[in-house]
Short mmCIF file of C-alpha atoms and ligand atoms in Angstrom, two decimals:
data_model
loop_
_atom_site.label_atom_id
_atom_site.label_comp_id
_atom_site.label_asym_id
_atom_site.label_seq_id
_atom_site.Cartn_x
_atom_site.Cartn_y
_atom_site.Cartn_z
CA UNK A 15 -8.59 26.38 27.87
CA UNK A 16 -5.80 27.13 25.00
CA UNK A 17 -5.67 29.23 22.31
CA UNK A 18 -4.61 27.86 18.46
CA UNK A 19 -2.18 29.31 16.84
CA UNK A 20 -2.01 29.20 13.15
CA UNK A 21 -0.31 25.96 12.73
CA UNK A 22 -2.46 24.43 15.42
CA UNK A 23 -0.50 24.20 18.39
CA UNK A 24 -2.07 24.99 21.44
CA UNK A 25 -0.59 28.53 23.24
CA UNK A 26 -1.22 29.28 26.25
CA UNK A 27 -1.54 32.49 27.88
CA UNK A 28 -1.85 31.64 31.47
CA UNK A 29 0.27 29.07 33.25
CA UNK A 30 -2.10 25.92 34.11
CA UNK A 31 -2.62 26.88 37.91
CA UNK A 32 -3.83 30.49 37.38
CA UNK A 33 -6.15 28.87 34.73
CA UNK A 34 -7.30 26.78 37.58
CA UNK A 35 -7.70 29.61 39.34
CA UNK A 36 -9.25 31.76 37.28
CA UNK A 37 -12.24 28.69 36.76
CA UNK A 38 -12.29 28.79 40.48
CA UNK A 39 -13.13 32.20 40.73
CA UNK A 40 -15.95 31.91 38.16
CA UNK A 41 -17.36 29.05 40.27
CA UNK A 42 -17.09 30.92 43.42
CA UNK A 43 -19.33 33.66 42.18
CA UNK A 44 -21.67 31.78 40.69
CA UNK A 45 -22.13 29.55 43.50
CA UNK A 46 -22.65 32.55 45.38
CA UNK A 47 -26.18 32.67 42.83
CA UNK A 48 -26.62 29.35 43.05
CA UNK A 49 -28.15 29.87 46.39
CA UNK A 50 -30.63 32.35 45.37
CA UNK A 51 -30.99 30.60 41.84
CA UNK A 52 -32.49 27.02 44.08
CA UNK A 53 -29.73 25.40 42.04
CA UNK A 54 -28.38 23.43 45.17
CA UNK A 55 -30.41 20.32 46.32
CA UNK A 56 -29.78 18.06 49.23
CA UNK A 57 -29.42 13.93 48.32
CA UNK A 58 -30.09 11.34 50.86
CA UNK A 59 -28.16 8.34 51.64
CA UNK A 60 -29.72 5.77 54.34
CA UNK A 61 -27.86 4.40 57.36
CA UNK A 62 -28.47 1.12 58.07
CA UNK A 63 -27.75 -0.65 61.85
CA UNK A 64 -26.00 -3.56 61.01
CA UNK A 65 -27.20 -5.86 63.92
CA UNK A 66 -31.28 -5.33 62.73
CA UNK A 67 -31.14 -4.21 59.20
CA UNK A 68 -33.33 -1.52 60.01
CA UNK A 69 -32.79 2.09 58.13
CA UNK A 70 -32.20 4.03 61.30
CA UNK A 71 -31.46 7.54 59.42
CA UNK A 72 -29.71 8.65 56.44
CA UNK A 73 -27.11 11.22 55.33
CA UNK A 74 -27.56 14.28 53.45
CA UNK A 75 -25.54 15.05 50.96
CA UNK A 76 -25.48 18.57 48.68
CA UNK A 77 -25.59 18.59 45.37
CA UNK A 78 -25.21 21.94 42.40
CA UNK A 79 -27.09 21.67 39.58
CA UNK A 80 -25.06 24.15 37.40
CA UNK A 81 -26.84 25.04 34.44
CA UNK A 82 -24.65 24.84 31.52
CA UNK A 83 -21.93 22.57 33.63
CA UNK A 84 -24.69 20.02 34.78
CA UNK A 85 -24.06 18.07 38.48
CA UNK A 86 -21.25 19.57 40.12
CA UNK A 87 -19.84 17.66 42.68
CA UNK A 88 -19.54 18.92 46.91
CA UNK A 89 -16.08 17.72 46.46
CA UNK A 90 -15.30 20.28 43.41
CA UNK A 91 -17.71 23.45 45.12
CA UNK A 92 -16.84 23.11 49.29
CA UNK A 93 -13.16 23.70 49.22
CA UNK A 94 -14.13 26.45 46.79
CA UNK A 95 -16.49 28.03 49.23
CA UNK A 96 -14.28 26.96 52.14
CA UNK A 97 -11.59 29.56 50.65
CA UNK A 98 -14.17 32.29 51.54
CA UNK A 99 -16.86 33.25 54.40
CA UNK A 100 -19.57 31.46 51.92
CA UNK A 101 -19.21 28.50 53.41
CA UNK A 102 -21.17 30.17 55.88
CA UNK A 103 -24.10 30.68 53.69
CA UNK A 104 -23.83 27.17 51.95
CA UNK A 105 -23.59 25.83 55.92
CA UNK A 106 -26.84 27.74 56.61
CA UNK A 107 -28.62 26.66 53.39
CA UNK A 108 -27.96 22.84 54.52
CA UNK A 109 -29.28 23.32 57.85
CA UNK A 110 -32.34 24.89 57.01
CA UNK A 111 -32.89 22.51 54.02
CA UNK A 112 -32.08 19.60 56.34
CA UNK A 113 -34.54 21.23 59.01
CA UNK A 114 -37.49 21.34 56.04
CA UNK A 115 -36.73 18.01 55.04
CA UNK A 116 -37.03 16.89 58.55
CA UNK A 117 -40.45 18.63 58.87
CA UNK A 118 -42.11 17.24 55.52
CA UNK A 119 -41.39 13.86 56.72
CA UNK A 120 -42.96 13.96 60.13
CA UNK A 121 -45.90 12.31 60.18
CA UNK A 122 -44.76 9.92 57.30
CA UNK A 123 -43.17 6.60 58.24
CA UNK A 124 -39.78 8.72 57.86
CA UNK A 125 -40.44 10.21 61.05
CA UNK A 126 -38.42 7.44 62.73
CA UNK A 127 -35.04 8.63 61.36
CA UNK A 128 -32.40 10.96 62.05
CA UNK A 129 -30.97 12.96 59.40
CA UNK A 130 -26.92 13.37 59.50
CA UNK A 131 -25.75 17.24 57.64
CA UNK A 132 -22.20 17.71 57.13
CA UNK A 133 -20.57 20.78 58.44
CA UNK A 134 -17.13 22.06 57.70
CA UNK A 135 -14.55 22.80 60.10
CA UNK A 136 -14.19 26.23 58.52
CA UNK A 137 -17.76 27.25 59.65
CA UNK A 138 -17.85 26.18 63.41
CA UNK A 139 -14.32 28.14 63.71
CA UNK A 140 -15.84 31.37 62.91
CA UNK A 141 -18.98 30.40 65.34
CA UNK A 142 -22.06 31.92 62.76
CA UNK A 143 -23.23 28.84 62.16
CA UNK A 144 -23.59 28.24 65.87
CA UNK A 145 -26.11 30.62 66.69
CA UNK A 146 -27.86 30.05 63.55
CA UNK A 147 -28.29 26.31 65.36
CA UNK A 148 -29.35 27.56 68.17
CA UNK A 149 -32.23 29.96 66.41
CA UNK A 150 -33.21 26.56 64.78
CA UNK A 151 -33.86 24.53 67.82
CA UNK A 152 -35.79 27.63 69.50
CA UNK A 153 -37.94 27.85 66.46
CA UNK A 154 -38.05 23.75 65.81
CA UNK A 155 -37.92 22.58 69.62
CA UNK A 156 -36.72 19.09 69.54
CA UNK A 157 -35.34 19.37 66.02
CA UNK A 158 -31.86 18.97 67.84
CA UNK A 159 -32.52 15.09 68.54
CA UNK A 160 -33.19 14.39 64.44
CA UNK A 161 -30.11 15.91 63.50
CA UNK A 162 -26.72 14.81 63.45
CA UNK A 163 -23.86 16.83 62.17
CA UNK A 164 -20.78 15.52 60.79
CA UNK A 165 -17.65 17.33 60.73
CA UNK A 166 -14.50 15.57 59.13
CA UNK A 167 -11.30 15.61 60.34
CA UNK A 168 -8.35 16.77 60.05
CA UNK A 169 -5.07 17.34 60.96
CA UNK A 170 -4.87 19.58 64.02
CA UNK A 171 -8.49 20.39 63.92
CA UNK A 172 -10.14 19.58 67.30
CA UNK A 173 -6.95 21.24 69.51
CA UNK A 174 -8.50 24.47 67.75
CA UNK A 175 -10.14 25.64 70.24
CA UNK A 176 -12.71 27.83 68.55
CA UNK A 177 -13.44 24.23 66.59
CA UNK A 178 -13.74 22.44 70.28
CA UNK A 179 -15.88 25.15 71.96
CA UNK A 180 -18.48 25.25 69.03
CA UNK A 181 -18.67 21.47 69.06
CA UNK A 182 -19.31 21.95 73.29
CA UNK A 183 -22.22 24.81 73.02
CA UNK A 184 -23.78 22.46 69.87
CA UNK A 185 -23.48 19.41 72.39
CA UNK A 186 -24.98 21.27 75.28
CA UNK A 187 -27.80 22.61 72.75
CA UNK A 188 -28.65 18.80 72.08
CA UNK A 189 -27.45 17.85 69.01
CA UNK A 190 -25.73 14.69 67.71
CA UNK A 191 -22.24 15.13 66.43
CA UNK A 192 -20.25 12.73 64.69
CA UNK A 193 -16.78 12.98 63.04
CA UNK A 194 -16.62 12.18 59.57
CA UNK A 195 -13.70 10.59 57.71
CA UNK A 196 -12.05 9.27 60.81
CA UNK A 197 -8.62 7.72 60.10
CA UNK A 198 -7.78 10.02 57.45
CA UNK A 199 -6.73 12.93 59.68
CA UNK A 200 -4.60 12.06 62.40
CA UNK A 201 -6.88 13.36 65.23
CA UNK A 202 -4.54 13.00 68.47
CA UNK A 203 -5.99 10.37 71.07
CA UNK A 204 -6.44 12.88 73.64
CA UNK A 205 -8.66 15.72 71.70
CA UNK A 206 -10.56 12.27 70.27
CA UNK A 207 -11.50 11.11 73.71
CA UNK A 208 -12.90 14.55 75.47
CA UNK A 209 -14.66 15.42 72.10
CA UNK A 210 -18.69 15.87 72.83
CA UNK A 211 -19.22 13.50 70.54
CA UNK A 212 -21.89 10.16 69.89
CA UNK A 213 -20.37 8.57 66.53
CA UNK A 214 -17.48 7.95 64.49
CA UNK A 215 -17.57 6.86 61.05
CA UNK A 216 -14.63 5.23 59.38
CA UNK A 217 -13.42 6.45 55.89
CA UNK A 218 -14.32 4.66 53.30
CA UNK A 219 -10.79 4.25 52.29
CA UNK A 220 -10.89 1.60 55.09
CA UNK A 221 -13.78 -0.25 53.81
CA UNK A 222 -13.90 -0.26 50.07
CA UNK A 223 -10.42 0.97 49.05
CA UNK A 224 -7.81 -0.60 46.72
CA UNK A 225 -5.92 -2.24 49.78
CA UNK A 226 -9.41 -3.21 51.94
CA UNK A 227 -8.88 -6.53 52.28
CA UNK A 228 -5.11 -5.96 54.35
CA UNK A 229 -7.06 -3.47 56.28
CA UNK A 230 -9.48 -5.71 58.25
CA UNK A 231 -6.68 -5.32 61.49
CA UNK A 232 -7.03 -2.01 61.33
CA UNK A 233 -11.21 -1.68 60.94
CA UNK A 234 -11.01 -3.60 64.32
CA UNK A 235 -8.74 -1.69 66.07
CA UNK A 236 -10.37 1.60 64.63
CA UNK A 237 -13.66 -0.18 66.28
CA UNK A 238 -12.66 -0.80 69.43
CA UNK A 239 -10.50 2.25 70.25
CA UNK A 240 -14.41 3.95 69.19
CA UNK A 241 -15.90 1.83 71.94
CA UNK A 242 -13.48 2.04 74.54
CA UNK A 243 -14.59 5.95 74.03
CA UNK A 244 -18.16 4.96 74.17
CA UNK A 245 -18.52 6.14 70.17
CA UNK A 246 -20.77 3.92 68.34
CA UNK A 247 -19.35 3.12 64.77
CA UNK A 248 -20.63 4.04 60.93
CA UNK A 249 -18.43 2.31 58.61
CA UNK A 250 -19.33 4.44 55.11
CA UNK A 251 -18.45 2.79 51.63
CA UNK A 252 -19.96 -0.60 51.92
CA UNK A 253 -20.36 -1.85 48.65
CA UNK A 254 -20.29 -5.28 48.89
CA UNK A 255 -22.40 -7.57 50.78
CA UNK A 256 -19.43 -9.45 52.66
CA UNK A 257 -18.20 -5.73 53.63
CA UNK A 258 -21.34 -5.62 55.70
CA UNK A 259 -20.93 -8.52 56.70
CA UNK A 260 -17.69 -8.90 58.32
CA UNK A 261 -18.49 -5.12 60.17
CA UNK A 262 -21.05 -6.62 61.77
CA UNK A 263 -19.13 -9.33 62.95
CA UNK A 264 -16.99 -6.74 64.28
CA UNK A 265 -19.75 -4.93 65.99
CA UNK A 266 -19.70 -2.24 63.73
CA UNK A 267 -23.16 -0.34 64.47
CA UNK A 268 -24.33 1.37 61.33
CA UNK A 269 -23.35 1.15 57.78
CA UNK A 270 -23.70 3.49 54.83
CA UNK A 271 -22.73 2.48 51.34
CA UNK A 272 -23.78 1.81 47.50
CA UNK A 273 -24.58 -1.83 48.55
CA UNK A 274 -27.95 0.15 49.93
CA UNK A 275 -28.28 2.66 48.16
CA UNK A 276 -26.36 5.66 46.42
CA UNK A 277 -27.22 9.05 47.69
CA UNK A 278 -30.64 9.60 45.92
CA UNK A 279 -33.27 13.06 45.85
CA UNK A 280 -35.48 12.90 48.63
CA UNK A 281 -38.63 11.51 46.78
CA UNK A 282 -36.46 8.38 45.47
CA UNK A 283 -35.16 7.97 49.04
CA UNK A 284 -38.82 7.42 50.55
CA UNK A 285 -39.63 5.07 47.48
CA UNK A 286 -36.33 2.97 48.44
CA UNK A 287 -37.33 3.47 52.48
CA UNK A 288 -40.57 1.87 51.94
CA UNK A 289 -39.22 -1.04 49.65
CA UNK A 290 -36.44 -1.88 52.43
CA UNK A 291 -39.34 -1.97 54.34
CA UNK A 292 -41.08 -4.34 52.42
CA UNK A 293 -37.86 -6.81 52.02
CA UNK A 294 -37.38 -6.31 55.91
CA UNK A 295 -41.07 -7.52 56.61
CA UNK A 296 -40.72 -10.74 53.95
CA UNK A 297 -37.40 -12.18 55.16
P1 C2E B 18 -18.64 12.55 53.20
O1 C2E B 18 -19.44 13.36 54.14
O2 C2E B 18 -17.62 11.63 53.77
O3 C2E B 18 -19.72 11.77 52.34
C1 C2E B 18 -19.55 10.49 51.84
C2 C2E B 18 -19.19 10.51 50.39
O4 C2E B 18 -18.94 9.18 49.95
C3 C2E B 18 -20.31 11.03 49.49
O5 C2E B 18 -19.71 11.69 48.39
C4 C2E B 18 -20.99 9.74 49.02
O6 C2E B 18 -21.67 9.87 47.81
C5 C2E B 18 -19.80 8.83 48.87
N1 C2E B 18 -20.16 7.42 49.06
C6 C2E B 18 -21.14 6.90 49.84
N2 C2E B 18 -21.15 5.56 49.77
C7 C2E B 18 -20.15 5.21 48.93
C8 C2E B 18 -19.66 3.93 48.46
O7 C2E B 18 -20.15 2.86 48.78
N3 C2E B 18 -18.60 3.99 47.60
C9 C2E B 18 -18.04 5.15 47.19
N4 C2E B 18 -17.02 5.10 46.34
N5 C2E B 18 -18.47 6.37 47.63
C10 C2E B 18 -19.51 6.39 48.49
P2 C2E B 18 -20.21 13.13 47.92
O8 C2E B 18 -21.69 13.22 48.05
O9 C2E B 18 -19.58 13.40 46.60
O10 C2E B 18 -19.59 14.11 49.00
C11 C2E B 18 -18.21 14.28 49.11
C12 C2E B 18 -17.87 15.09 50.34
O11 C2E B 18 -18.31 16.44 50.20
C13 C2E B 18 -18.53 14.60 51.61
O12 C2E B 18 -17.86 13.49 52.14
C14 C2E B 18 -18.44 15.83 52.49
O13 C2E B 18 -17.16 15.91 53.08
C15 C2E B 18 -18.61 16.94 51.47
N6 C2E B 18 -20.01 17.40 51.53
C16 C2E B 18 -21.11 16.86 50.96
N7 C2E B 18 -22.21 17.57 51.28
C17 C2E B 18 -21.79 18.58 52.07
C18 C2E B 18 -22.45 19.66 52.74
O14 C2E B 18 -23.69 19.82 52.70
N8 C2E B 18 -21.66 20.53 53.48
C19 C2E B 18 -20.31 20.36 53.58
N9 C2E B 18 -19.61 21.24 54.30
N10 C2E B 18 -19.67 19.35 52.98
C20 C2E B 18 -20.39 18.47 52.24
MG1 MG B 19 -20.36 13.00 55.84
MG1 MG B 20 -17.06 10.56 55.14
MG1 MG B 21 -15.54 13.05 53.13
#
């Protein structure tokens, strides 16, 4: 990133930020590739329900293989492609990878769950993404009842109403929505409670952040306020036993978390799927 000059001493010739930058731009265009290159690949984390143990569906999450930079992460590359209208093509990439995944598993014992693809606000604003949804279902009818889709919040987000209107025509089309991250964004109680929506999952902040064990209060309250909307509950980032524990105690419906599993290519996910299986069947 700097130059040497003769004595060693780093120079710089671009202020840090517009270095930043400048990577930024590099990453946007090659992302951009990436897409036609096959260099993105979706990773699957299970969901478990709390109450039976029982893997009831699982998350996907996207990963870049970059060549020369290796793994990148979505947290890195999506506010990258969120700056520009590729987030549109990322969005429908997911989706249709989600949709094939789907497919290759019916008829397996993975037919059972429901697959959760995260969408970003920035994409259900500008409404493409919408109708490619709603080419899906026509060409995959009942495709809309395996899929979840998770959008996070943030501030202001749901009084947008572009944001609430696609979230509406996705409802009416059938599909599960869930908002991602909740407690992190300061969604106001009345867009929360007319949202179209089935689940809520808590930030992992909440469950296995530095200041967890203060927040137990707080998990409840979040819980509760989700049922007295008639939201069932994810809590993501269990990674402890007693974390699962004490959400199910709290009626907490589904967990996600390292304790089960990290978020794993979709051949190592059916390997750990029929092992739970196993350990379900002998306890
Ligand atoms: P998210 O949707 O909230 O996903 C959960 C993140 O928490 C994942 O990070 C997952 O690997 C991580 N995680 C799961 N369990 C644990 C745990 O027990 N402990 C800890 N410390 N972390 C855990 P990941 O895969 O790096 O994704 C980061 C974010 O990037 C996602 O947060 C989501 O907002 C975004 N993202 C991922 N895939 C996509 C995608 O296909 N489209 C869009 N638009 N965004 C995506
Ligand atoms: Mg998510
Ligand atoms: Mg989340
Ligand atoms: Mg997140």
């Amino acid at each position: 990133h700097a130059k040497r000059d003769q004595a060693g001493e780093p120079v710089w010739f671009e202020s840090w930020m517009s270095e930043e930058y400048r990577e930024s731009v590099v990453l946007e265009a090659e992302l951009r590739e990436a897409i036609v290159k096959n260099e993105l690949q979706l990773f699957y984390q299970p969901q478990i329900n709390l109450k039976t143990g029982q893997v009831e569906g699982c998350e996907a999450l996207l990963r870049w293989f970059h060549p020369e930079r290796g793994m990148i992460s979505p947290a890195v590359f999506i506010p990258i492609a969120e700056r520009s209208m590729l987030i549109e093509e990322v969005g429908m990439w997911v989706v249709q990878e989600t949709v094939n995944q789907i497919r290759r598993w019916e008829q397996t014992p993975l037919a059972m769950l429901g697959v959760s693809a995260n969408l970003s606000v920035k994409e259900l604003a500008s409404g493409r993404i919408v109708d490619y949804l709603a080419d899906i279902r026509n060409e995959h009818p009942g495709i809309e009842r395996r899929m979840e889709l998770e959008i996070t919040e943030s501030f202001g987000v749901f009084s947008d109403k572009r944001v609430f209107d696609a979230l509406e025509s996705l409802h009416a089309m059938g599909y599960q929505l869930a908002i991602d991250d909740f407690g992190t964004g300061y969604s106001s109680l009345s867009y929360l409670s007319r949202l179209p929506i089935q689940r809520l999952k808590i930030d992992r902040s909440f469950i296995s952040g530095e200041d967890a064990c203060s927040n137990a209060p707080l998990i409840e309250t979040i819980i509760k306020l989700a049922h007295t909307l008639k939201y069932d509950v994810v809590a993501e980032g269990i990674e402890q036993l007693e974390q699962s524990e004490s959400l199910r105690k709290l009626d907490c419906e589904y967990g996600q978390g390292f304790y089960y599993s990290r978020p794993i290519p979709a051949d190592e996910f059916e390997v750990w799927f029929m092992q739970h299986q196993e350990t379900l069947k002998s306890s």
